[in-house]
XYZ file of C-alpha atoms in Angstrom:
766
model
C 67.173 -70.540 -104.871
C 66.258 -70.114 -101.148
C 67.490 -66.715 -102.104
C 65.036 -66.147 -104.848
C 62.452 -68.162 -102.257
C 62.945 -64.979 -99.896
C 62.409 -62.147 -101.818
C 59.290 -63.577 -103.951
C 57.982 -64.009 -100.524
C 58.979 -60.395 -100.082
C 57.591 -59.339 -102.967
C 54.339 -60.658 -102.431
C 54.009 -58.898 -98.734
C 54.598 -55.844 -100.302
C 52.115 -56.365 -103.157
C 49.640 -57.536 -99.893
C 50.520 -54.310 -98.005
C 50.272 -51.542 -100.981
C 46.846 -53.578 -101.804
C 45.951 -52.508 -98.400
C 46.715 -48.747 -98.815
C 45.254 -48.191 -102.002
C 41.851 -49.577 -99.982
C 42.865 -47.505 -97.159
C 42.828 -43.902 -99.600
C 40.140 -44.671 -101.564
C 37.849 -45.445 -98.360
C 39.544 -43.102 -95.939
C 38.800 -39.091 -96.017
C 41.303 -36.808 -97.553
C 41.944 -35.116 -94.120
C 43.189 -38.396 -92.918
C 44.673 -39.904 -95.513
C 48.439 -38.613 -94.093
C 49.748 -41.434 -92.205
C 49.007 -43.647 -95.120
C 50.889 -41.582 -97.248
C 53.726 -41.229 -94.956
C 53.819 -44.559 -94.162
C 54.652 -45.567 -98.302
C 57.717 -43.224 -98.098
C 58.523 -44.647 -94.723
C 59.370 -47.874 -96.714
C 61.669 -48.071 -99.399
C 59.177 -49.787 -101.973
C 57.147 -46.334 -102.402
C 58.418 -46.247 -105.990
C 56.489 -49.707 -106.606
C 53.793 -48.068 -105.311
C 53.686 -45.323 -107.351
C 53.472 -47.618 -110.386
C 50.747 -49.660 -108.519
C 49.266 -46.440 -107.647
C 49.314 -44.960 -111.637
C 47.504 -48.861 -112.573
C 45.077 -48.008 -109.845
C 44.276 -43.895 -111.067
C 44.049 -45.903 -114.725
C 42.131 -47.995 -114.077
C 39.288 -45.905 -112.272
C 39.375 -43.656 -115.407
C 38.431 -46.062 -117.894
C 35.253 -47.315 -115.716
C 34.590 -43.624 -115.268
C 34.543 -43.663 -119.434
C 32.639 -46.386 -119.406
C 29.848 -44.531 -117.575
C 30.128 -41.296 -118.699
C 29.737 -42.892 -122.262
C 26.236 -44.897 -120.983
C 24.307 -42.278 -119.549
C 25.351 -38.773 -122.225
C 21.967 -39.182 -123.671
C 20.818 -38.743 -120.695
C 22.595 -36.129 -119.852
C 22.217 -33.817 -122.862
C 18.679 -34.897 -122.493
C 18.643 -33.389 -118.931
C 20.684 -29.752 -120.570
C 17.978 -29.611 -123.565
C 15.327 -29.002 -120.495
C 16.934 -27.014 -118.456
C 17.152 -25.058 -121.438
C 13.356 -24.883 -121.330
C 12.489 -24.364 -118.423
C 15.072 -20.979 -117.877
C 12.588 -19.308 -120.238
C 9.739 -20.432 -118.290
C 11.118 -19.121 -115.101
C 11.804 -16.113 -116.511
C 7.536 -16.091 -117.101
C 7.079 -17.205 -113.702
C 9.588 -14.584 -112.154
C 8.258 -11.609 -113.774
C 4.665 -13.122 -112.813
C 5.706 -13.531 -109.192
C 6.891 -9.803 -109.523
C 4.301 -8.646 -110.692
C 1.768 -9.932 -108.914
C 3.954 -9.311 -105.587
C 4.504 -5.614 -106.366
C 0.269 -5.526 -106.752
C 0.179 -7.881 -103.347
C 2.471 -4.974 -101.593
C 0.617 -2.410 -102.930
C -2.912 -4.037 -101.812
C -2.073 -4.872 -98.584
C -0.212 -1.543 -97.341
C -3.666 -0.862 -95.602
C -3.484 -4.423 -93.664
C -0.290 -3.863 -92.681
C -0.892 -0.346 -91.329
C -4.000 -2.207 -89.646
C -2.176 -4.346 -88.475
C -0.101 -2.266 -86.896
C -2.317 -0.874 -85.318
C -4.094 -4.094 -83.752
C -0.397 -4.821 -82.395
C -0.551 -1.901 -80.682
C -4.038 -2.209 -79.507
C -2.918 -5.737 -78.150
C 0.557 -4.333 -76.535
C -2.035 -1.798 -74.298
C -4.800 -4.110 -73.753
C -1.698 -5.949 -71.950
C -0.628 -3.263 -70.313
C -4.037 -2.151 -69.110
C -4.181 -5.768 -68.098
C -1.143 -6.139 -66.522
C -1.948 -2.317 -64.025
C -5.186 -3.679 -63.366
C -3.590 -6.330 -61.847
C -1.070 -4.749 -59.935
C -3.809 -2.490 -58.976
C -5.603 -5.133 -57.626
C -3.401 -6.141 -55.616
C -1.999 -2.142 -54.466
C -5.395 -1.331 -53.518
C -6.275 -3.272 -50.659
C -3.245 -1.990 -49.696
C -4.202 1.832 -49.687
C -7.336 0.991 -48.259
C -5.569 -0.009 -44.995
C -3.429 2.557 -44.651
C -6.324 5.103 -45.569
C -8.302 3.309 -42.692
C -5.725 2.859 -40.104
C -5.317 7.086 -40.903
C -8.708 7.456 -40.508
C -8.659 5.125 -36.910
C -5.679 7.347 -36.139
C -7.969 10.626 -36.678
C -11.057 9.372 -34.264
C -8.205 8.705 -31.790
C -9.200 5.166 -31.963
C -5.742 3.806 -31.647
C -5.662 0.298 -30.474
C -7.533 -0.728 -33.715
C -5.043 1.511 -35.557
C -2.098 -0.154 -33.898
C -4.151 -3.965 -35.289
C -4.455 -2.248 -38.759
C -0.798 -0.871 -38.550
C 0.594 -4.628 -38.007
C -1.949 -6.419 -40.770
C -0.206 -3.694 -43.417
C 2.931 -4.093 -42.476
C 3.494 -8.306 -41.973
C 0.606 -9.283 -45.008
C -0.114 -6.410 -46.778
C 3.336 -4.141 -47.803
C 4.514 -7.239 -48.237
C 2.985 -8.216 -51.764
C 3.942 -5.258 -53.340
C 7.194 -4.134 -51.592
C 8.710 -3.080 -55.139
C 6.911 0.146 -55.492
C 8.410 3.409 -54.085
C 4.894 4.089 -52.405
C 5.236 1.249 -50.701
C 9.013 1.858 -49.216
C 7.703 5.361 -48.558
C 4.986 3.410 -46.151
C 7.525 1.234 -44.912
C 9.563 3.700 -43.867
C 6.616 6.041 -42.250
C 5.725 2.842 -40.399
C 8.367 3.560 -37.014
C 6.779 7.024 -36.876
C 3.620 5.748 -36.957
C 3.913 3.658 -34.447
C 5.517 6.945 -32.321
C 2.583 9.017 -33.393
C 0.623 5.861 -31.912
C 2.234 5.860 -28.735
C 2.411 9.512 -28.471
C -1.157 9.927 -28.381
C -2.565 7.486 -26.499
C 0.002 8.181 -24.027
C -1.430 12.226 -24.399
C -4.834 10.668 -22.980
C -3.256 8.673 -20.707
C -1.713 12.174 -19.010
C -5.966 13.007 -19.473
C -7.223 10.445 -17.869
C -4.646 10.567 -14.935
C -5.236 14.657 -14.611
C -9.249 13.901 -15.012
C -9.061 11.826 -11.923
C -6.621 13.674 -9.907
C -9.258 16.110 -10.422
C -12.473 14.231 -9.830
C -10.693 12.139 -6.955
C -12.888 13.735 -4.148
C -16.600 12.400 -6.253
C -15.278 9.026 -6.972
C -14.189 8.567 -2.643
C -17.449 10.437 -2.483
C -20.110 7.808 -3.934
C -17.891 5.323 -2.295
C -18.264 6.406 0.860
C -22.070 6.975 0.560
C -22.099 3.755 -0.503
C -20.845 2.510 2.491
C -23.032 4.449 4.395
C -26.145 3.222 2.477
C -24.799 -0.428 3.083
C -24.049 0.393 7.018
C -27.652 2.022 7.227
C -29.381 -1.433 5.522
C -27.216 -3.691 7.869
C -28.640 -1.282 10.653
C -32.149 -2.213 9.486
C -31.443 -6.058 9.129
C -30.066 -6.225 12.704
C -33.095 -3.802 14.267
C -35.348 -6.188 11.713
C -33.495 -9.874 12.117
C -37.031 -11.749 11.427
C -36.986 -10.221 7.507
C -37.069 -12.716 5.351
C -35.173 -11.124 2.740
C -31.173 -11.945 1.957
C -29.264 -9.875 3.433
C -26.440 -8.709 0.685
C -23.088 -7.992 0.580
C -21.201 -5.501 -0.001
C -20.079 -6.509 -3.747
C -23.524 -7.705 -4.305
C -24.733 -4.127 -3.898
C -21.935 -2.588 -6.140
C -22.763 -5.170 -8.559
C -26.368 -4.188 -8.748
C -25.104 -0.185 -8.950
C -22.807 -1.499 -11.815
C -25.605 -3.012 -13.712
C -27.785 0.237 -13.239
C -24.873 2.581 -13.673
C -23.941 0.283 -17.762
C -27.180 0.018 -18.171
C -27.658 4.145 -18.221
C -24.802 5.187 -18.710
C -22.908 4.277 -21.882
C -18.872 4.498 -22.020
C -17.126 5.712 -25.217
C -13.639 5.476 -25.915
C -13.612 9.291 -25.851
C -14.051 9.927 -22.494
C -11.243 11.488 -20.437
C -12.218 8.996 -17.455
C -14.764 10.098 -15.289
C -18.944 9.987 -16.542
C -21.108 12.743 -15.854
C -23.890 11.657 -12.993
C -26.516 13.777 -11.390
C -26.526 14.061 -8.155
C -28.183 11.471 -6.456
C -30.999 12.250 -2.966
C -29.881 11.146 -0.441
C -32.144 7.813 0.172
C -32.059 7.098 -4.034
C -29.282 4.241 -4.484
C -25.824 5.759 -6.172
C -23.614 4.202 -8.827
C -20.798 2.162 -7.895
C -17.930 4.463 -7.799
C -15.893 2.454 -9.748
C -17.995 3.463 -12.140
C -17.653 6.661 -12.642
C -14.575 6.418 -14.077
C -13.934 5.480 -17.750
C -10.542 3.475 -17.604
C -10.621 2.646 -21.580
C -8.048 4.985 -21.815
C -5.482 3.434 -19.596
C -6.569 -0.231 -20.487
C -5.756 0.945 -24.699
C -2.256 2.436 -23.758
C -2.117 -0.852 -21.855
C -2.138 -3.451 -24.530
C -0.740 -0.391 -27.163
C 2.999 -0.963 -25.301
C 2.147 -4.324 -24.747
C 2.271 -5.014 -28.127
C 4.702 -2.509 -29.073
C 7.208 -4.250 -26.414
C 6.919 -1.620 -23.834
C 4.903 -2.489 -21.122
C 7.676 -2.147 -18.662
C 8.278 1.351 -19.750
C 4.280 1.657 -19.330
C 3.892 0.386 -15.843
C 7.009 2.113 -14.605
C 5.118 5.078 -15.645
C 1.832 4.476 -14.455
C 3.349 3.911 -11.028
C 5.494 6.910 -11.379
C 2.653 9.330 -11.843
C 0.168 7.440 -9.626
C 2.661 8.121 -6.930
C 3.373 11.596 -7.208
C -0.736 12.652 -6.944
C -0.933 10.542 -4.005
C 2.185 12.310 -2.518
C -0.542 15.592 -3.842
C -4.010 13.827 -2.606
C -2.223 12.898 1.089
C -0.758 16.329 1.512
C -4.339 17.796 3.634
C -5.219 21.929 3.745
C -3.863 23.384 6.233
C -7.006 24.552 7.525
C -8.851 21.356 7.444
C -8.935 21.509 11.032
C -11.635 24.234 10.425
C -14.422 22.453 9.568
C -15.990 19.220 8.910
C -15.724 20.006 5.441
C -12.225 19.837 5.113
C -12.043 16.767 6.434
C -14.466 14.873 4.016
C -12.738 15.812 1.087
C -9.584 14.677 2.124
C -11.395 11.461 2.975
C -13.000 11.460 -0.224
C -9.604 12.234 -2.331
C -7.726 9.199 -0.325
C -10.820 6.671 -0.934
C -11.245 7.843 -4.480
C -7.359 7.093 -4.654
C -7.441 3.663 -3.846
C -10.806 2.950 -5.659
C -9.169 3.361 -8.621
C -6.196 1.703 -8.324
C -8.083 -1.238 -6.541
C -10.209 -1.174 -10.172
C -7.024 -1.638 -12.112
C -5.233 -4.358 -9.548
C -8.323 -6.556 -10.050
C -8.819 -5.774 -14.367
C -5.157 -5.562 -15.503
C -3.311 -8.109 -15.473
C 0.390 -6.359 -14.256
C 0.003 -3.320 -14.395
C -0.005 -2.726 -10.470
C 0.116 -5.620 -7.875
C -0.315 -5.916 -4.933
C 2.795 -5.296 -3.493
C 2.734 -1.794 -5.146
C -0.961 -1.029 -3.313
C 0.479 -2.223 -0.162
C 3.734 0.128 -0.625
C 1.147 2.996 -1.007
C -1.191 2.398 1.040
C 1.475 2.004 3.557
C 2.264 5.592 2.928
C -1.249 6.691 2.937
C -1.970 5.428 6.115
C 0.962 6.884 7.852
C 0.627 10.481 6.282
C -3.023 9.951 7.184
C -2.940 9.432 10.490
C -0.124 12.184 11.077
C -2.206 14.556 9.715
C -5.304 13.376 11.879
C -2.891 13.603 14.785
C -1.439 17.080 13.635
C -4.791 18.807 12.841
C -7.226 17.448 14.891
C -5.234 18.393 18.099
C -6.143 22.176 16.880
C -9.848 20.773 17.877
C -11.724 22.102 20.813
C -15.439 21.658 19.361
C -16.059 18.455 21.379
C -19.080 18.394 18.663
C -16.261 18.667 15.934
C -14.205 15.714 17.606
C -16.757 13.843 17.684
C -18.379 14.130 13.629
C -14.492 13.668 13.016
C -14.537 10.363 14.719
C -17.915 8.527 12.465
C -16.177 10.226 9.136
C -13.007 8.432 9.998
C -14.873 5.158 10.992
C -16.642 5.585 7.677
C -13.879 6.489 5.777
C -12.487 3.295 7.893
C -15.120 1.382 6.841
C -15.161 2.244 3.290
C -11.227 1.421 2.324
C -12.101 -2.209 4.168
C -14.548 -2.798 1.739
C -11.594 -3.010 -1.094
C -9.554 -5.357 1.087
C -6.852 -2.422 2.996
C -6.129 -2.438 6.652
C -7.831 -0.236 8.920
C -6.771 -1.078 12.330
C -3.882 1.458 12.603
C -6.790 4.338 12.153
C -9.154 1.883 14.849
C -5.531 2.901 17.216
C -5.507 6.776 16.543
C -9.547 6.976 16.968
C -8.670 5.842 20.378
C -6.161 8.469 20.832
C -8.199 11.099 19.485
C -10.245 9.138 22.314
C -8.485 10.971 24.877
C -8.202 14.454 22.969
C -12.294 14.267 23.116
C -12.390 13.472 26.507
C -10.466 16.918 27.129
C -12.909 18.879 25.331
C -15.016 17.501 27.487
C -14.064 18.108 30.206
C -13.393 21.206 28.887
C -17.181 22.052 27.721
C -18.344 20.845 31.092
C -15.862 23.189 32.935
C -18.006 26.001 31.724
C -21.024 24.204 32.169
C -20.332 23.351 35.614
C -18.800 26.563 36.224
C -22.540 28.534 35.543
C -24.306 26.045 37.419
C -22.338 26.940 40.537
C -21.960 30.375 39.540
C -26.040 30.146 39.354
C -26.241 28.293 42.740
C -27.402 30.313 45.839
C -26.029 27.146 47.670
C -29.470 26.992 50.242
C -30.713 23.553 50.148
C -34.013 23.206 48.235
C -37.184 23.278 50.393
C -40.574 21.092 49.220
C -43.737 22.353 50.136
C -45.494 18.602 48.664
C -45.151 15.555 47.390
C -44.869 16.093 43.394
C -42.226 18.958 44.615
C -40.473 15.918 46.170
C -40.550 13.573 43.497
C -39.770 15.817 41.507
C -35.928 16.393 42.804
C -35.863 12.440 43.465
C -36.325 12.249 40.063
C -33.478 14.519 39.152
C -31.244 13.684 41.921
C -31.689 9.685 42.888
C -31.207 10.879 46.908
C -32.766 8.761 49.669
C -32.967 9.410 53.168
C -35.549 7.864 55.347
C -35.601 10.127 58.145
C -36.228 13.044 55.132
C -38.641 11.318 53.596
C -40.469 10.857 57.630
C -40.316 14.788 58.269
C -43.698 15.952 57.335
C -43.603 19.698 54.519
C -42.620 21.732 54.113
C -39.292 20.764 54.212
C -35.915 20.628 52.543
C -32.841 18.614 51.141
C -29.921 18.517 52.254
C -28.430 20.637 49.539
C -28.937 23.099 46.991
C -30.452 22.895 43.134
C -26.541 22.622 41.824
C -26.432 18.445 43.249
C -28.912 17.571 41.141
C -27.736 19.788 37.718
C -24.346 18.397 38.324
C -25.865 14.944 38.731
C -27.898 15.464 34.763
C -24.513 16.911 33.345
C -22.580 14.008 34.874
C -25.260 11.846 32.912
C -24.609 13.675 29.375
C -20.901 13.685 30.123
C -21.389 10.339 29.828
C -23.859 10.196 27.468
C -21.259 12.167 25.470
C -18.766 9.626 26.118
C -20.474 6.836 24.707
C -21.331 7.979 21.898
C -17.771 8.250 20.679
C -17.422 4.516 21.195
C -19.793 3.953 19.191
C -18.189 1.962 15.870
C -15.392 2.063 17.281
C -15.322 -2.300 17.769
C -14.535 -2.398 21.710
C -15.965 -4.749 23.888
C -17.999 -3.472 26.577
C -14.998 -3.686 29.297
C -13.457 -1.269 26.921
C -16.354 0.670 26.882
C -16.925 0.485 30.586
C -12.464 1.106 30.948
C -12.913 4.314 28.361
C -16.590 5.618 30.320
C -15.019 5.342 34.110
C -11.385 6.943 33.016
C -12.987 9.812 31.616
C -15.783 9.722 34.376
C -13.132 10.025 37.304
C -10.925 12.837 35.367
C -14.629 14.525 35.217
C -15.235 14.444 38.806
C -11.852 14.574 40.458
C -10.255 17.154 38.327
C -12.954 19.537 36.418
C -15.359 19.653 39.226
C -13.277 19.358 41.469
C -11.706 21.865 40.407
C -14.895 24.208 39.771
C -15.320 23.123 43.690
C -12.756 24.874 44.877
C -13.043 27.738 43.281
C -15.917 28.307 44.847
C -14.793 27.867 47.661
C -11.921 29.682 47.566
C -14.090 33.205 46.583
C -14.578 35.240 49.672
C -18.690 36.623 48.565
C -19.979 32.738 48.015
C -22.690 32.708 50.867
C -21.179 29.310 52.287
C -21.548 28.855 56.433
C -17.682 29.104 58.617
C -18.764 25.749 59.287
C -20.105 24.499 55.772
C -16.534 25.186 55.035
C -14.683 23.580 57.785
C -16.891 20.377 57.094
C -15.567 20.482 53.010
C -11.935 21.474 53.955
C -12.346 18.341 56.732
C -14.199 16.224 53.779
C -10.953 17.059 51.608
C -8.447 15.770 53.744
C -10.822 12.627 54.754
C -10.980 11.313 51.147
C -7.514 12.940 50.412
C -6.498 9.762 53.362
C -8.336 6.880 51.828
C -7.191 7.347 48.491
C -3.455 7.091 49.786
C -5.308 3.468 52.145
C -6.430 2.540 48.512
C -2.865 2.434 47.524
C -0.871 1.216 50.659
C -3.437 -1.954 50.612
C -1.244 -2.934 47.206
C 1.789 -2.848 49.238
C 3.239 -6.450 48.465
C 6.641 -6.615 50.307
C 8.504 -9.719 50.659
C 9.795 -9.564 54.447
C 12.257 -12.377 53.549
C 14.586 -11.021 50.666
C 17.579 -12.076 50.678
C 17.752 -9.432 47.402
C 18.871 -5.417 47.683
C 16.705 -3.509 45.533
C 17.170 -0.916 43.200
C 14.225 1.362 43.077
C 11.106 2.192 45.114
C 8.667 -0.029 44.557
C 5.522 0.520 41.744
C 3.121 1.592 43.970
C 4.198 3.897 46.007
C 5.840 5.529 42.411
C 1.907 5.756 41.022
C 0.388 6.797 44.932
C 3.629 10.050 44.663
C 2.515 10.266 41.086
C -1.358 10.722 42.160
C -0.114 12.748 45.153
C 2.115 15.460 42.610
C -1.237 15.526 40.146
C -3.415 16.350 43.145
C -1.807 18.337 44.745
C -0.893 20.483 41.262
C -5.185 20.854 40.742
C -4.757 22.315 44.791
C -3.262 25.882 43.935
C -6.689 26.761 44.005
C -7.937 26.200 47.225
C -6.666 28.751 49.739
C -2.924 28.487 50.762
C -3.742 27.385 54.045
C -6.196 23.930 52.644
C -3.881 23.198 50.397
C -0.859 23.357 53.186
C -2.972 21.211 55.717
C -4.000 19.386 53.070
C -0.311 17.982 51.683
C 0.911 18.180 55.603
C -2.194 15.744 56.483
C -1.775 13.656 53.786
C 2.173 13.103 53.904
C 1.699 12.680 57.663
C -1.196 9.964 57.469
C 1.884 8.184 54.657
C 3.876 8.344 57.351
C 1.766 6.533 60.163
C 0.700 3.994 57.574
C 3.635 2.788 56.443
C 5.224 3.073 60.447
C 2.084 0.337 61.242
C 2.972 -1.353 58.239
C 6.687 -2.053 59.439
C 5.379 -2.944 62.291
C 2.367 -4.672 61.742
C 2.258 -8.423 63.623
C 1.623 -10.061 60.796
C 4.906 -8.957 60.013
C 6.764 -11.653 62.300
C 9.964 -11.666 60.681
C 12.159 -9.758 58.254
C 15.231 -9.686 56.362
C 17.868 -6.921 55.815
C 16.919 -6.557 51.928
C 13.410 -6.423 53.382
C 14.750 -3.202 55.233
C 16.786 -2.215 52.957
C 13.477 -2.219 50.177
C 11.596 -0.223 52.535
C 13.937 2.140 52.885
C 13.925 3.021 49.092
C 10.496 3.243 49.307
C 11.080 5.873 52.635
C 13.318 7.920 50.606
C 11.005 8.332 47.611
C 8.603 9.877 49.623
C 11.521 12.173 51.439
C 12.316 12.892 47.525
C 8.385 14.239 47.329
C 8.552 16.407 50.058
C 11.707 18.166 49.495
C 10.006 18.711 45.556
C 7.522 21.137 47.239
C 4.261 20.004 46.139
C 2.514 22.479 47.745
C 4.001 26.049 47.830
C 4.954 28.053 51.514
C 6.276 25.025 53.577
C 9.431 26.717 55.254
C 13.006 24.577 54.453
C 12.543 20.834 55.565
C 9.057 21.153 57.502
C 6.825 18.643 55.083
C 9.921 16.113 55.715
C 9.619 16.176 59.440
C 6.673 13.583 58.300
C 8.530 11.210 57.834
C 11.700 12.101 60.459
C 10.375 8.887 62.444
C 10.519 6.632 60.226
C 13.887 8.146 58.748
C 15.796 7.897 62.039
C 14.255 4.282 62.761
C 15.324 3.151 59.618
C 19.239 4.962 59.977
C 19.862 3.454 62.954
C 19.128 -0.425 61.624
C 20.852 0.022 58.297
C 23.857 1.766 59.631
C 23.639 -0.923 62.896
C 24.272 2.488 65.038
C 23.269 0.842 68.447
C 26.225 2.181 70.686
C 25.507 5.795 69.625
C 21.641 5.152 69.925
C 22.034 3.531 73.664
C 24.647 6.145 74.725
C 22.802 8.954 73.900
C 19.500 8.535 74.916
C 17.184 10.147 76.826
C 19.907 13.635 76.099
C 17.801 16.616 73.724
C 20.180 16.370 70.640
C 20.561 13.056 70.602
C 20.649 11.695 67.004
C 17.889 8.875 67.565
C 15.939 11.667 69.344
C 12.532 9.884 67.487
C 12.997 6.214 68.013
C 10.784 4.985 70.632
C 13.175 2.195 72.393
C 9.601 -0.318 72.025
C 9.462 0.375 68.375
C 13.137 -0.599 68.046
C 12.556 -3.240 70.214
C 9.440 -4.937 68.278
C 11.848 -4.573 65.056
C 14.918 -5.721 66.344
C 12.384 -9.418 67.530
C 11.570 -9.398 63.836
C 15.050 -9.225 62.550
C 16.258 -11.697 65.465
C 13.982 -14.279 64.466
C 15.683 -14.355 61.171
C 18.508 -14.267 62.079
C 18.059 -16.991 64.056
C 16.490 -19.324 61.414
C 18.878 -18.346 58.981
C 21.709 -19.561 60.748
C 21.086 -22.141 62.521
C 23.839 -24.917 60.907
C 26.020 -21.007 60.899
C 25.928 -20.640 64.495
C 29.128 -22.323 65.250
C 31.171 -19.578 63.279
C 32.409 -16.792 65.716
C 31.419 -14.066 63.740
C 27.675 -14.668 63.578
C 28.141 -16.679 67.405
C 29.113 -12.532 68.149
C 26.259 -10.916 66.006
C 23.465 -13.223 67.955
C 24.863 -12.119 71.640
C 25.160 -8.560 70.573
C 21.287 -8.323 69.304
C 20.704 -10.414 72.578
C 22.717 -7.735 74.524
C 20.882 -4.846 72.806
C 17.273 -6.548 73.413
C 17.322 -6.764 76.600
C 18.928 -2.888 77.281
C 16.123 -1.955 74.725
C 13.844 -3.921 77.279
C 15.078 -1.878 80.320
C 14.600 1.650 78.574
C 10.844 0.249 78.006
C 10.142 -0.461 81.260
C 12.371 2.535 82.843
C 9.513 4.219 81.012
C 7.253 2.533 81.623
C 6.551 0.819 84.942
């Protein structure tokens, strides 16, 4: 029973499953029915499933048949209508074909026209696109054309700007065109061409200013001269109310005039044409004679191209070369003043240009570079002036040269260059000027002395007397009281020489003008030059006159002149001796002669060197007289009462001075002396000093009175006086050392020697 129920249950489940599968088959796409059928064959009831499937198929067939039977009449009607439509469709097809044929025939021309219109529209679009492209290319071509025009007209800096715009603004917009690529490839070449052309302009500029440096310098120095004249006028007229203009103000005025009358162009090579100005007219500013635009353009171009340092180095190198050429003086410069003037003009012109470059460009040249060039120029200029001025023997030319150097220095000082060394060098030229003056006046004195009759000047009236006194300020009360006619105690050469000495002083004063010297310095210069004129030039002239045998001097006048020489020479020695400043109490041992004595010996050497023009006997007598006077004065200096005490150290120093004198005597300052004759003038001093320095009292006392004794020239009284001075010093310096045996023995020796000297003195003077 139960088995029967179970079988029935399974049969129901199978039936339900088959029903589901059938529904699934009916509702599922044919491509997906495989898995469903597989589930049927996997089971054991596929036979029953086939039966159910057949049953379902029959059911559907019956339903289809019923539906067909229901719509059959409609189907038949439709077929009938379709057959009718087919005939009409054929007619319509024939009409359409005919109409198409007619339309094709009639539209053939239209098609051709449409093709033509299509081509026109295509061409129009192409033309429009071409115009647009040309509108992009035309600015590029215009800029390139502008660039070529600027380069052709040598407007290099604008050309470089145009090139920059072309490269960075215009060419990038049309970079895909072949001609643009050609332009891009050509840009570096154009830059190099601009650099080369601008550098060529710079070279032309440098060559031009090298050639015209003297014109630039001449103008600058003329300006400085005008300013100096203006300053002098202002100084002479201090009450004039107009305000004094500075040199820079004057430059501004000149600059304005030039700018209004001499326009500059970029094509100028550097120097503007300036007509020669009259001396009384204002000259243009030196800087306005030069067009610096080539320098500025080249500097800007190289700066834009990133090669500024290259340009600076090149410019400085070339200007250094030009400086060396400018500073090389011509070999014949010393022959004329124009040679010096041209040399100075070129130097001034060079530095005027460099100063302007310094102040109008940023860094092309700097102060250190200018200072370096100026130091070189200063040293070379001073060396050249020293060399060439030494050849000049005309004092007028030397004076003109000095004035030119002062103007040269003042001009450069306006531009800020230090010129102290030039003024120091002028002091050297001053000495040379003095020498040329001395040579000139030597001839003047010679002519005066040669033409003189060496007779007293006779005067017969008060007018003649005043005329002579007006020429030479001679005052003699006794002569004034004498009645006319009367005679001056000198010949005509005296007032003539006096007037020439004044002319000499005036000539010296001319050189001292504008040297910025104090009155004391000017006085010293005049005093030195005048002393040389008197002691050397005039003295030599007089000595030459005295030596001549045919001169109309009387024997009494000749002797008086000789005595005057001896007297003046001894007086000069006394002046030097007044400078002696011995430290008689010194304990130091010196190693050189005193300064005053060295100067005195130098004076004697130079004096006796001049005495070679005198008669031999006069020169020898003067030399012997001077040496004897010097020896006597030194002995008096050593023994004078004011010197109460002296030390051995002081005596040693005095001995060095005497040795200097002996060396002078041995050197033979005047020819004609036999061997040591001149040294005998100092024999008394030499024996006295040797006695004390060697402390050789035993020899002196033992040999005293014998004709061949070593210290024959030492007087006992002189020795005693000197010993007393040393004795007092010994006692004073050894008051605490008197208990030492050596000191006591020395003191006893001094006392014993002094006692014997007193005995010798009293024996000769009862």
